[in-house]
Amino acid sequence: MANYEGQVSSGSTDVRSLGNMIFEPILDDGVFRFDCSADDRDAAYPSISFLNSRDRETPITNNTHKVPSYTPTFECLLDQQVVQLELPIGTSLYGTGEVGGQLERTGKRGFTWNTDAWGYGPETASLYQSHPWVLAVLPNGEALGILADTSRRCEIDLRKESIVRFIAPSSYPVITFGPFASPTEVLISLSKAIGTVFMPPKWSLGYQQCRWSYLSDQRVLEVAKTFREKSIPCDVIWMDIDYMDGFRCFTFDKERFKDPKSLVKDLHYSGFKAIWMLDPGIKQERGYFVYDSGSENDVWVQKADGTPFVGDVWPGPCVFPDYTQSNVRAWWGSLVKDFVSNGVDGIWNDMNEPAVFEVAMNTMPESNVHRGDGDLGGCQNHSFYHNVYGLLMARSTYEGMKLANENKRPFVLTRAGFSGSQRYAATWTGDNLSTWEHLHMSISMVLQLGLSGQPLSGPDIGGFAGNATPRLFGRWMGVGSLFPFCRGHSEAESTDHEPWSFGEECEEVCRLALKRRYRLIPLIYTLFYFAHTRGTPVATPTFFADPKDPSLRKLENSFLLGPVLVYASTTPNQGLDKLEVTLPKGIWLGFDFSDSHPDLPALYLKGGSIIPVGLPLQHVGEASPSDELTLLVALDEYGKAEGFLFEDDGDGYEFTKGNYLLTRYVAELQSSVVTVIVHKTEGSWKRPTRHLHIQLLLGGGAMLDTWGVDGEVLHVNLPSEEEVSKLVLTSEKKYKEQLEKAIQIPDVEDIVSRTPIELKSSDWLLKVVPWIGGRIISMMHSPSGTQWLHRRIEISGYEEYSGTEYRSAGCSEEYSIINRELEHAEEEESVVLEGDIGGGLVLQRKIYFPKNAANIIQINSSIIAHSVGAGTGGFSRLACLRIHPTFILLHPSESFVSFTSVDGSKHEVFPDGREQIFEGRLIPNGEWRFVDKRLGLALVNRFNVNEVLKCIVQWDSDTVNLELWSENRCVSEQSPIQISHQYEVIRIP
């Protein structure tokens, strides 16, 4: 028996020994390897989790921290090695990989055994991935990481406060990282051991749409087309197993997906990538080229008698590649290489726990044999390699994609994984349920994976199994759009789960949520660059902002995306307007993109931070990112801020050769002037020529703007404290009113009657929602394919209102449909709507396409006195008719408003973030134009100048309001207020 430190006589061979583990420093300062004895150190199998197994085997001699702060104890019992580490009372425990339930793991026990866990719950003991890892946050805010470096089934027991126990077959080392000053430092140190996340191609950070399954190429194209028609951002369409010929991997159904190259070509033309599924189960069928080739090369996992193991999966009887052998990984990689030639942009590895149907434990027998390479552990039974089967399949797929095109970064998604699989693949949280519990749990699950070294993850948004309600789906999209990996997916038996499948309100919330994501992609891509190069996390629990604050450690409905704090509601009847927010200490400034809604998360930027923000795009590759860059700046208590932006080609590996641009921006307040400069750059990539938009956050959503050229010194002048307070109060009031006016997404029983009215001509398609202000939410110009009007049901679009307040009667009242005429024999198509605004007044609007002028939308808006009260002298209250359309700025740096005034002066009004009023002889002489130079189009608004008292241009970050105001006067039955106007799209030079 080995001479263990602290060995005691037990009187039984079942209990071998117990005592303190021996240690040696490895890898870097503060990292220690612990073993039960020197003999156990020698007997340990090679590390599969480490990027380089030799790093675990090689002690270092220059470690300045040679004595660990905490030493585990061990007990060896019945061939099991029990390791225990006792930490100070008040320590919070996290990590443990892919687990359901609560974020803080004290009181929980789980097992690392990759399992097909359809419909799992918060107490399910084993899910799809295995990470024998615990992150401990000590009472003083320091953190310690503990890795049990074994591929075998491992129990992680955290049921006793501040005690970590690992139980797995002997012998395995335990690696500790730290204590370090912060949890981030621990994760950086862990990444040096197990490797950082692969650098994702930029397109893979967009929204991705999936279903089990889109049953034909035509259905795939239909879904893609609908995303573009509805202006909902999306970059990827996924193909589940039904694209295959009889579920045979590397084949295509000859009827439903007969020409995959043409399908992908069409998708690429519309800005979409295509990702296709590959399972490990290969149909046992002679004549099937994959089976024949694999049998010829002897690649299959074997039974104990040396014959190939056969288990049932989707195709029926299947054999399974033994990815523990380098020659098998090369064989699989060659198949992947050929498969990619069909236009495959990414590959999805599913069922790779490996899952096997109708057997105990839903996997292959532990007695099966893998003839593994020596550097992985050699020939072993399945119990040794089970947890790393998915990792090795993902590695094989990743390497095959690199073989296909070394100039593109592979994108692989894997269901099963192990510590280290982040080097090859993203992951998702498996077959979750369409329930509020799973929405809430998805935040903690994504965070736990990130805390375990797997930062690129996300759930099936909306839930995989079951039918989401509109409110659940919209709320899930609101928070899911800000996870590192963003994909909607649902099972075959469920109802449609595309963003437009749940009614107009839910569709609009999804659109707003995804536009938020796309505006934040420059930040997300920069975070992944640091994650890839340095090992820093991407999404983290809120307590990372202040690890010393115990009140933050159990928060489960918020998380950090770099310096951005995301606060979401995960209960059905509690929207953003009712959400109680706990902010870490310091300065946290709220912001949005003029898109606040009760069903969207609240966003805060940490003081001292600068984040890059992009344009609102439909897909990552749309337009050129060099047109304009926005920096959101939040100063700290010292008047300073900094932030980074990483840029490169978005794909390939030129960035590893220095062909990138990493910019460090710095802001500083001195004498009421905030100066923003480029402080430092790395890389040889040329800075794009672009406008730089600085938005200095003041609090309450208020901000100051300035424009310039990126790379130059920019200044923002701060007004007096009194003026700043007024700006903040005004912004807070506007924000509150916006939330109050907004209509939350209804659930199933509320949506049936809420169908927008559609008005069509050969040139135009309009959608009107009578139930909230009669608002026009869509103004699609068919010849140019341009959506001009801001599609927002609850507060934007085209509306009228009255009164002296900014938001007053008319923008939220329900309208009645007074008359609706369909187009018959060249008769005009029209609708007349009316809403009661009080005081005996109604707002009335007629929308129609004049005869023989299908290119024109005519809108006649009026405030009419239907009845007047006693004592009014026959007059109703004072009123002003305000026409308030909100148009989309597709290209802010190339958009402006132009007109000629009544006095003959010419004006071009460019985006500057403020309101400009034109009255008297400066009013447009009956026409003004909203011009988009990039599109080469102008939306012309013509009106009766005698009915309009003033015109207002109001810019926002991605919209512009072009308002027409009547005079302010009393309305009688004989004297209504009216503004008649029309829209037409024209080409410009």
PDB file of N, CA, C and O in Angstrom, residues 307-357:
ATOM      1  N   THR A 307     -16.912  -7.041 -30.982  1.00  0.00           N
ATOM      2  CA  THR A 307     -17.802  -6.728 -32.112  1.00  0.00           C
ATOM      3  C   THR A 307     -18.387  -5.341 -31.936  1.00  0.00           C
ATOM      4  O   THR A 307     -18.498  -4.834 -30.805  1.00  0.00           O
ATOM      5  N   PRO A 308     -18.781  -4.681 -33.040  1.00  0.00           N
ATOM      6  CA  PRO A 308     -19.339  -3.330 -32.911  1.00  0.00           C
ATOM      7  C   PRO A 308     -20.609  -3.310 -32.063  1.00  0.00           C
ATOM      8  O   PRO A 308     -21.477  -4.185 -32.189  1.00  0.00           O
ATOM      9  N   PHE A 309     -20.700  -2.327 -31.187  1.00  0.00           N
ATOM     10  CA  PHE A 309     -21.926  -2.137 -30.411  1.00  0.00           C
ATOM     11  C   PHE A 309     -23.006  -1.562 -31.327  1.00  0.00           C
ATOM     12  O   PHE A 309     -22.746  -0.649 -32.120  1.00  0.00           O
ATOM     13  N   VAL A 310     -24.219  -2.086 -31.213  1.00  0.00           N
ATOM     14  CA  VAL A 310     -25.361  -1.612 -31.992  1.00  0.00           C
ATOM     15  C   VAL A 310     -26.451  -1.159 -31.024  1.00  0.00           C
ATOM     16  O   VAL A 310     -26.858  -1.923 -30.132  1.00  0.00           O
ATOM     17  N   GLY A 311     -26.908   0.080 -31.184  1.00  0.00           N
ATOM     18  CA  GLY A 311     -27.983   0.608 -30.353  1.00  0.00           C
ATOM     19  C   GLY A 311     -28.952   1.417 -31.193  1.00  0.00           C
ATOM     20  O   GLY A 311     -28.576   1.990 -32.218  1.00  0.00           O
ATOM     21  N   ASP A 312     -30.207   1.459 -30.793  1.00  0.00           N
ATOM     22  CA  ASP A 312     -31.232   2.165 -31.559  1.00  0.00           C
ATOM     23  C   ASP A 312     -31.206   3.661 -31.281  1.00  0.00           C
ATOM     24  O   ASP A 312     -31.199   4.094 -30.119  1.00  0.00           O
ATOM     25  N   VAL A 313     -31.191   4.435 -32.363  1.00  0.00           N
ATOM     26  CA  VAL A 313     -31.408   5.877 -32.284  1.00  0.00           C
ATOM     27  C   VAL A 313     -32.384   6.209 -33.411  1.00  0.00           C
ATOM     28  O   VAL A 313     -33.158   5.353 -33.838  1.00  0.00           O
ATOM     29  N   TRP A 314     -32.370   7.436 -33.939  1.00  0.00           N
ATOM     30  CA  TRP A 314     -33.378   7.848 -34.923  1.00  0.00           C
ATOM     31  C   TRP A 314     -33.438   6.967 -36.175  1.00  0.00           C
ATOM     32  O   TRP A 314     -34.529   6.635 -36.644  1.00  0.00           O
ATOM     33  N   PRO A 315     -32.309   6.551 -36.761  1.00  0.00           N
ATOM     34  CA  PRO A 315     -32.416   5.739 -37.990  1.00  0.00           C
ATOM     35  C   PRO A 315     -32.786   4.285 -37.732  1.00  0.00           C
ATOM     36  O   PRO A 315     -32.986   3.526 -38.682  1.00  0.00           O
ATOM     37  N   GLY A 316     -32.853   3.889 -36.461  1.00  0.00           N
ATOM     38  CA  GLY A 316     -33.009   2.478 -36.126  1.00  0.00           C
ATOM     39  C   GLY A 316     -31.701   1.942 -35.569  1.00  0.00           C
ATOM     40  O   GLY A 316     -30.981   2.652 -34.854  1.00  0.00           O
ATOM     41  N   PRO A 317     -31.323   0.693 -35.871  1.00  0.00           N
ATOM     42  CA  PRO A 317     -30.053   0.150 -35.367  1.00  0.00           C
ATOM     43  C   PRO A 317     -28.867   0.983 -35.854  1.00  0.00           C
ATOM     44  O   PRO A 317     -28.728   1.250 -37.053  1.00  0.00           O
ATOM     45  N   CYS A 318     -28.014   1.406 -34.915  1.00  0.00           N
ATOM     46  CA  CYS A 318     -26.889   2.296 -35.235  1.00  0.00           C
ATOM     47  C   CYS A 318     -25.601   1.791 -34.605  1.00  0.00           C
ATOM     48  O   CYS A 318     -25.608   1.133 -33.560  1.00  0.00           O
ATOM     49  N   VAL A 319     -24.511   2.125 -35.258  1.00  0.00           N
ATOM     50  CA  VAL A 319     -23.173   1.963 -34.689  1.00  0.00           C
ATOM     51  C   VAL A 319     -22.632   3.368 -34.400  1.00  0.00           C
ATOM     52  O   VAL A 319     -23.145   4.366 -34.904  1.00  0.00           O
ATOM     53  N   PHE A 320     -21.554   3.418 -33.596  1.00  0.00           N
ATOM     54  CA  PHE A 320     -21.098   4.709 -33.085  1.00  0.00           C
ATOM     55  C   PHE A 320     -19.595   4.860 -33.277  1.00  0.00           C
ATOM     56  O   PHE A 320     -18.826   3.973 -32.868  1.00  0.00           O
ATOM     57  N   PRO A 321     -19.149   5.964 -33.878  1.00  0.00           N
ATOM     58  CA  PRO A 321     -17.707   6.179 -34.036  1.00  0.00           C
ATOM     59  C   PRO A 321     -17.015   6.277 -32.683  1.00  0.00           C
ATOM     60  O   PRO A 321     -17.554   6.859 -31.729  1.00  0.00           O
ATOM     61  N   ASP A 322     -15.822   5.738 -32.606  1.00  0.00           N
ATOM     62  CA  ASP A 322     -15.026   5.788 -31.381  1.00  0.00           C
ATOM     63  C   ASP A 322     -14.065   6.975 -31.477  1.00  0.00           C
ATOM     64  O   ASP A 322     -12.917   6.841 -31.910  1.00  0.00           O
ATOM     65  N   TYR A 323     -14.554   8.148 -31.087  1.00  0.00           N
ATOM     66  CA  TYR A 323     -13.780   9.378 -31.246  1.00  0.00           C
ATOM     67  C   TYR A 323     -12.562   9.449 -30.331  1.00  0.00           C
ATOM     68  O   TYR A 323     -11.796  10.415 -30.405  1.00  0.00           O
ATOM     69  N   THR A 324     -12.358   8.435 -29.471  1.00  0.00           N
ATOM     70  CA  THR A 324     -11.179   8.452 -28.605  1.00  0.00           C
ATOM     71  C   THR A 324      -9.910   8.117 -29.372  1.00  0.00           C
ATOM     72  O   THR A 324      -8.811   8.227 -28.818  1.00  0.00           O
ATOM     73  N   GLN A 325     -10.039   7.734 -30.645  1.00  0.00           N
ATOM     74  CA  GLN A 325      -8.881   7.394 -31.475  1.00  0.00           C
ATOM     75  C   GLN A 325      -8.639   8.496 -32.513  1.00  0.00           C
ATOM     76  O   GLN A 325      -9.580   8.940 -33.178  1.00  0.00           O
ATOM     77  N   SER A 326      -7.407   8.884 -32.669  1.00  0.00           N
ATOM     78  CA  SER A 326      -7.074   9.957 -33.611  1.00  0.00           C
ATOM     79  C   SER A 326      -7.429   9.573 -35.037  1.00  0.00           C
ATOM     80  O   SER A 326      -7.870  10.422 -35.833  1.00  0.00           O
ATOM     81  N   ASN A 327      -7.254   8.292 -35.394  1.00  0.00           N
ATOM     82  CA  ASN A 327      -7.584   7.886 -36.765  1.00  0.00           C
ATOM     83  C   ASN A 327      -9.093   7.959 -37.020  1.00  0.00           C
ATOM     84  O   ASN A 327      -9.539   8.253 -38.128  1.00  0.00           O
ATOM     85  N   VAL A 328      -9.900   7.726 -35.991  1.00  0.00           N
ATOM     86  CA  VAL A 328     -11.357   7.834 -36.140  1.00  0.00           C
ATOM     87  C   VAL A 328     -11.752   9.303 -36.250  1.00  0.00           C
ATOM     88  O   VAL A 328     -12.620   9.659 -37.052  1.00  0.00           O
ATOM     89  N   ARG A 329     -11.118  10.160 -35.465  1.00  0.00           N
ATOM     90  CA  ARG A 329     -11.416  11.600 -35.557  1.00  0.00           C
ATOM     91  C   ARG A 329     -11.042  12.111 -36.940  1.00  0.00           C
ATOM     92  O   ARG A 329     -11.749  12.952 -37.512  1.00  0.00           O
ATOM     93  N   ALA A 330      -9.939  11.617 -37.491  1.00  0.00           N
ATOM     94  CA  ALA A 330      -9.553  12.030 -38.843  1.00  0.00           C
ATOM     95  C   ALA A 330     -10.557  11.522 -39.874  1.00  0.00           C
ATOM     96  O   ALA A 330     -10.901  12.227 -40.842  1.00  0.00           O
ATOM     97  N   TRP A 331     -11.043  10.277 -39.686  1.00  0.00           N
ATOM     98  CA  TRP A 331     -12.072   9.728 -40.598  1.00  0.00           C
ATOM     99  C   TRP A 331     -13.333  10.577 -40.556  1.00  0.00           C
ATOM    100  O   TRP A 331     -13.878  10.935 -41.601  1.00  0.00           O
ATOM    101  N   TRP A 332     -13.787  10.887 -39.353  1.00  0.00           N
ATOM    102  CA  TRP A 332     -14.983  11.736 -39.211  1.00  0.00           C
ATOM    103  C   TRP A 332     -14.732  13.121 -39.810  1.00  0.00           C
ATOM    104  O   TRP A 332     -15.590  13.683 -40.498  1.00  0.00           O
ATOM    105  N   GLY A 333     -13.536  13.657 -39.568  1.00  0.00           N
ATOM    106  CA  GLY A 333     -13.208  14.973 -40.106  1.00  0.00           C
ATOM    107  C   GLY A 333     -13.248  15.005 -41.620  1.00  0.00           C
ATOM    108  O   GLY A 333     -13.668  16.004 -42.219  1.00  0.00           O
ATOM    109  N   SER A 334     -12.840  13.923 -42.257  1.00  0.00           N
ATOM    110  CA  SER A 334     -12.888  13.880 -43.722  1.00  0.00           C
ATOM    111  C   SER A 334     -14.325  13.883 -44.225  1.00  0.00           C
ATOM    112  O   SER A 334     -14.646  14.479 -45.255  1.00  0.00           O
ATOM    113  N   LEU A 335     -15.227  13.198 -43.501  1.00  0.00           N
ATOM    114  CA  LEU A 335     -16.649  13.231 -43.855  1.00  0.00           C
ATOM    115  C   LEU A 335     -17.210  14.640 -43.694  1.00  0.00           C
ATOM    116  O   LEU A 335     -17.989  15.118 -44.534  1.00  0.00           O
ATOM    117  N   VAL A 336     -16.828  15.291 -42.603  1.00  0.00           N
ATOM    118  CA  VAL A 336     -17.283  16.666 -42.362  1.00  0.00           C
ATOM    119  C   VAL A 336     -16.765  17.584 -43.458  1.00  0.00           C
ATOM    120  O   VAL A 336     -17.503  18.445 -43.967  1.00  0.00           O
ATOM    121  N   LYS A 337     -15.512  17.417 -43.845  1.00  0.00           N
ATOM    122  CA  LYS A 337     -14.935  18.249 -44.901  1.00  0.00           C
ATOM    123  C   LYS A 337     -15.754  18.154 -46.176  1.00  0.00           C
ATOM    124  O   LYS A 337     -16.082  19.179 -46.805  1.00  0.00           O
ATOM    125  N   ASP A 338     -16.115  16.941 -46.574  1.00  0.00           N
ATOM    126  CA  ASP A 338     -16.921  16.767 -47.782  1.00  0.00           C
ATOM    127  C   ASP A 338     -18.329  17.335 -47.591  1.00  0.00           C
ATOM    128  O   ASP A 338     -18.916  17.911 -48.511  1.00  0.00           O
ATOM    129  N   PHE A 339     -18.869  17.176 -46.393  1.00  0.00           N
ATOM    130  CA  PHE A 339     -20.216  17.660 -46.091  1.00  0.00           C
ATOM    131  C   PHE A 339     -20.284  19.176 -46.212  1.00  0.00           C
ATOM    132  O   PHE A 339     -21.259  19.739 -46.732  1.00  0.00           O
ATOM    133  N   VAL A 340     -19.239  19.861 -45.753  1.00  0.00           N
ATOM    134  CA  VAL A 340     -19.204  21.328 -45.788  1.00  0.00           C
ATOM    135  C   VAL A 340     -19.280  21.846 -47.219  1.00  0.00           C
ATOM    136  O   VAL A 340     -19.795  22.940 -47.468  1.00  0.00           O
ATOM    137  N   SER A 341     -18.825  21.062 -48.187  1.00  0.00           N
ATOM    138  CA  SER A 341     -18.832  21.513 -49.581  1.00  0.00           C
ATOM    139  C   SER A 341     -20.249  21.740 -50.112  1.00  0.00           C
ATOM    140  O   SER A 341     -20.434  22.351 -51.162  1.00  0.00           O
ATOM    141  N   ASN A 342     -21.263  21.267 -49.378  1.00  0.00           N
ATOM    142  CA  ASN A 342     -22.653  21.505 -49.774  1.00  0.00           C
ATOM    143  C   ASN A 342     -23.141  22.897 -49.392  1.00  0.00           C
ATOM    144  O   ASN A 342     -24.309  23.221 -49.618  1.00  0.00           O
ATOM    145  N   GLY A 343     -22.264  23.695 -48.827  1.00  0.00           N
ATOM    146  CA  GLY A 343     -22.661  25.030 -48.399  1.00  0.00           C
ATOM    147  C   GLY A 343     -22.957  25.107 -46.917  1.00  0.00           C
ATOM    148  O   GLY A 343     -23.628  26.023 -46.460  1.00  0.00           O
ATOM    149  N   VAL A 344     -22.453  24.142 -46.175  1.00  0.00           N
ATOM    150  CA  VAL A 344     -22.701  24.086 -44.734  1.00  0.00           C
ATOM    151  C   VAL A 344     -21.875  25.162 -44.038  1.00  0.00           C
ATOM    152  O   VAL A 344     -20.655  25.213 -44.179  1.00  0.00           O
ATOM    153  N   ASP A 345     -22.550  26.028 -43.267  1.00  0.00           N
ATOM    154  CA  ASP A 345     -21.862  27.101 -42.551  1.00  0.00           C
ATOM    155  C   ASP A 345     -21.522  26.717 -41.124  1.00  0.00           C
ATOM    156  O   ASP A 345     -20.603  27.280 -40.526  1.00  0.00           O
ATOM    157  N   GLY A 346     -22.283  25.801 -40.552  1.00  0.00           N
ATOM    158  CA  GLY A 346     -22.036  25.362 -39.190  1.00  0.00           C
ATOM    159  C   GLY A 346     -22.654  23.999 -38.987  1.00  0.00           C
ATOM    160  O   GLY A 346     -23.507  23.559 -39.770  1.00  0.00           O
ATOM    161  N   ILE A 347     -22.223  23.311 -37.938  1.00  0.00           N
ATOM    162  CA  ILE A 347     -22.686  21.942 -37.683  1.00  0.00           C
ATOM    163  C   ILE A 347     -23.134  21.829 -36.234  1.00  0.00           C
ATOM    164  O   ILE A 347     -22.492  22.339 -35.315  1.00  0.00           O
ATOM    165  N   TRP A 348     -24.221  21.111 -36.074  1.00  0.00           N
ATOM    166  CA  TRP A 348     -24.868  20.904 -34.785  1.00  0.00           C
ATOM    167  C   TRP A 348     -24.719  19.439 -34.401  1.00  0.00           C
ATOM    168  O   TRP A 348     -25.237  18.557 -35.067  1.00  0.00           O
ATOM    169  N   ASN A 349     -23.974  19.179 -33.339  1.00  0.00           N
ATOM    170  CA  ASN A 349     -23.816  17.817 -32.826  1.00  0.00           C
ATOM    171  C   ASN A 349     -24.813  17.582 -31.703  1.00  0.00           C
ATOM    172  O   ASN A 349     -24.710  18.178 -30.625  1.00  0.00           O
ATOM    173  N   ASP A 350     -25.773  16.703 -31.964  1.00  0.00           N
ATOM    174  CA  ASP A 350     -26.828  16.394 -31.002  1.00  0.00           C
ATOM    175  C   ASP A 350     -26.716  14.920 -30.604  1.00  0.00           C
ATOM    176  O   ASP A 350     -25.967  14.151 -31.221  1.00  0.00           O
ATOM    177  N   MET A 351     -27.441  14.532 -29.566  1.00  0.00           N
ATOM    178  CA  MET A 351     -27.548  13.116 -29.159  1.00  0.00           C
ATOM    179  C   MET A 351     -26.191  12.500 -28.816  1.00  0.00           C
ATOM    180  O   MET A 351     -26.027  11.274 -28.845  1.00  0.00           O
ATOM    181  N   ASN A 352     -25.220  13.321 -28.456  1.00  0.00           N
ATOM    182  CA  ASN A 352     -23.843  12.827 -28.323  1.00  0.00           C
ATOM    183  C   ASN A 352     -23.417  12.627 -26.879  1.00  0.00           C
ATOM    184  O   ASN A 352     -22.238  12.719 -26.554  1.00  0.00           O
ATOM    185  N   GLU A 353     -24.370  12.270 -26.009  1.00  0.00           N
ATOM    186  CA  GLU A 353     -24.006  11.933 -24.624  1.00  0.00           C
ATOM    187  C   GLU A 353     -23.169  10.644 -24.502  1.00  0.00           C
ATOM    188  O   GLU A 353     -22.358  10.598 -23.561  1.00  0.00           O
ATOM    189  N   PRO A 354     -23.323   9.600 -25.270  1.00  0.00           N
ATOM    190  CA  PRO A 354     -24.229   9.406 -26.404  1.00  0.00           C
ATOM    191  C   PRO A 354     -25.583   8.862 -25.948  1.00  0.00           C
ATOM    192  O   PRO A 354     -25.665   8.057 -25.018  1.00  0.00           O
ATOM    193  N   ALA A 355     -26.656   9.314 -26.620  1.00  0.00           N
ATOM    194  CA  ALA A 355     -28.000   8.852 -26.300  1.00  0.00           C
ATOM    195  C   ALA A 355     -28.316   7.583 -27.093  1.00  0.00           C
ATOM    196  O   ALA A 355     -28.009   7.499 -28.279  1.00  0.00           O
ATOM    197  N   VAL A 356     -28.923   6.636 -26.425  1.00  0.00           N
ATOM    198  CA  VAL A 356     -29.378   5.395 -27.049  1.00  0.00           C
ATOM    199  C   VAL A 356     -30.797   5.132 -26.548  1.00  0.00           C
ATOM    200  O   VAL A 356     -31.067   5.255 -25.349  1.00  0.00           O
ATOM    201  N   PHE A 357     -31.695   4.783 -27.453  1.00  0.00           N
ATOM    202  CA  PHE A 357     -33.102   4.599 -27.092  1.00  0.00           C
ATOM    203  C   PHE A 357     -33.340   3.249 -26.410  1.00  0.00           C
ATOM    204  O   PHE A 357     -32.660   2.254 -26.682  1.00  0.00           O
TER     205      PHE A 357
END
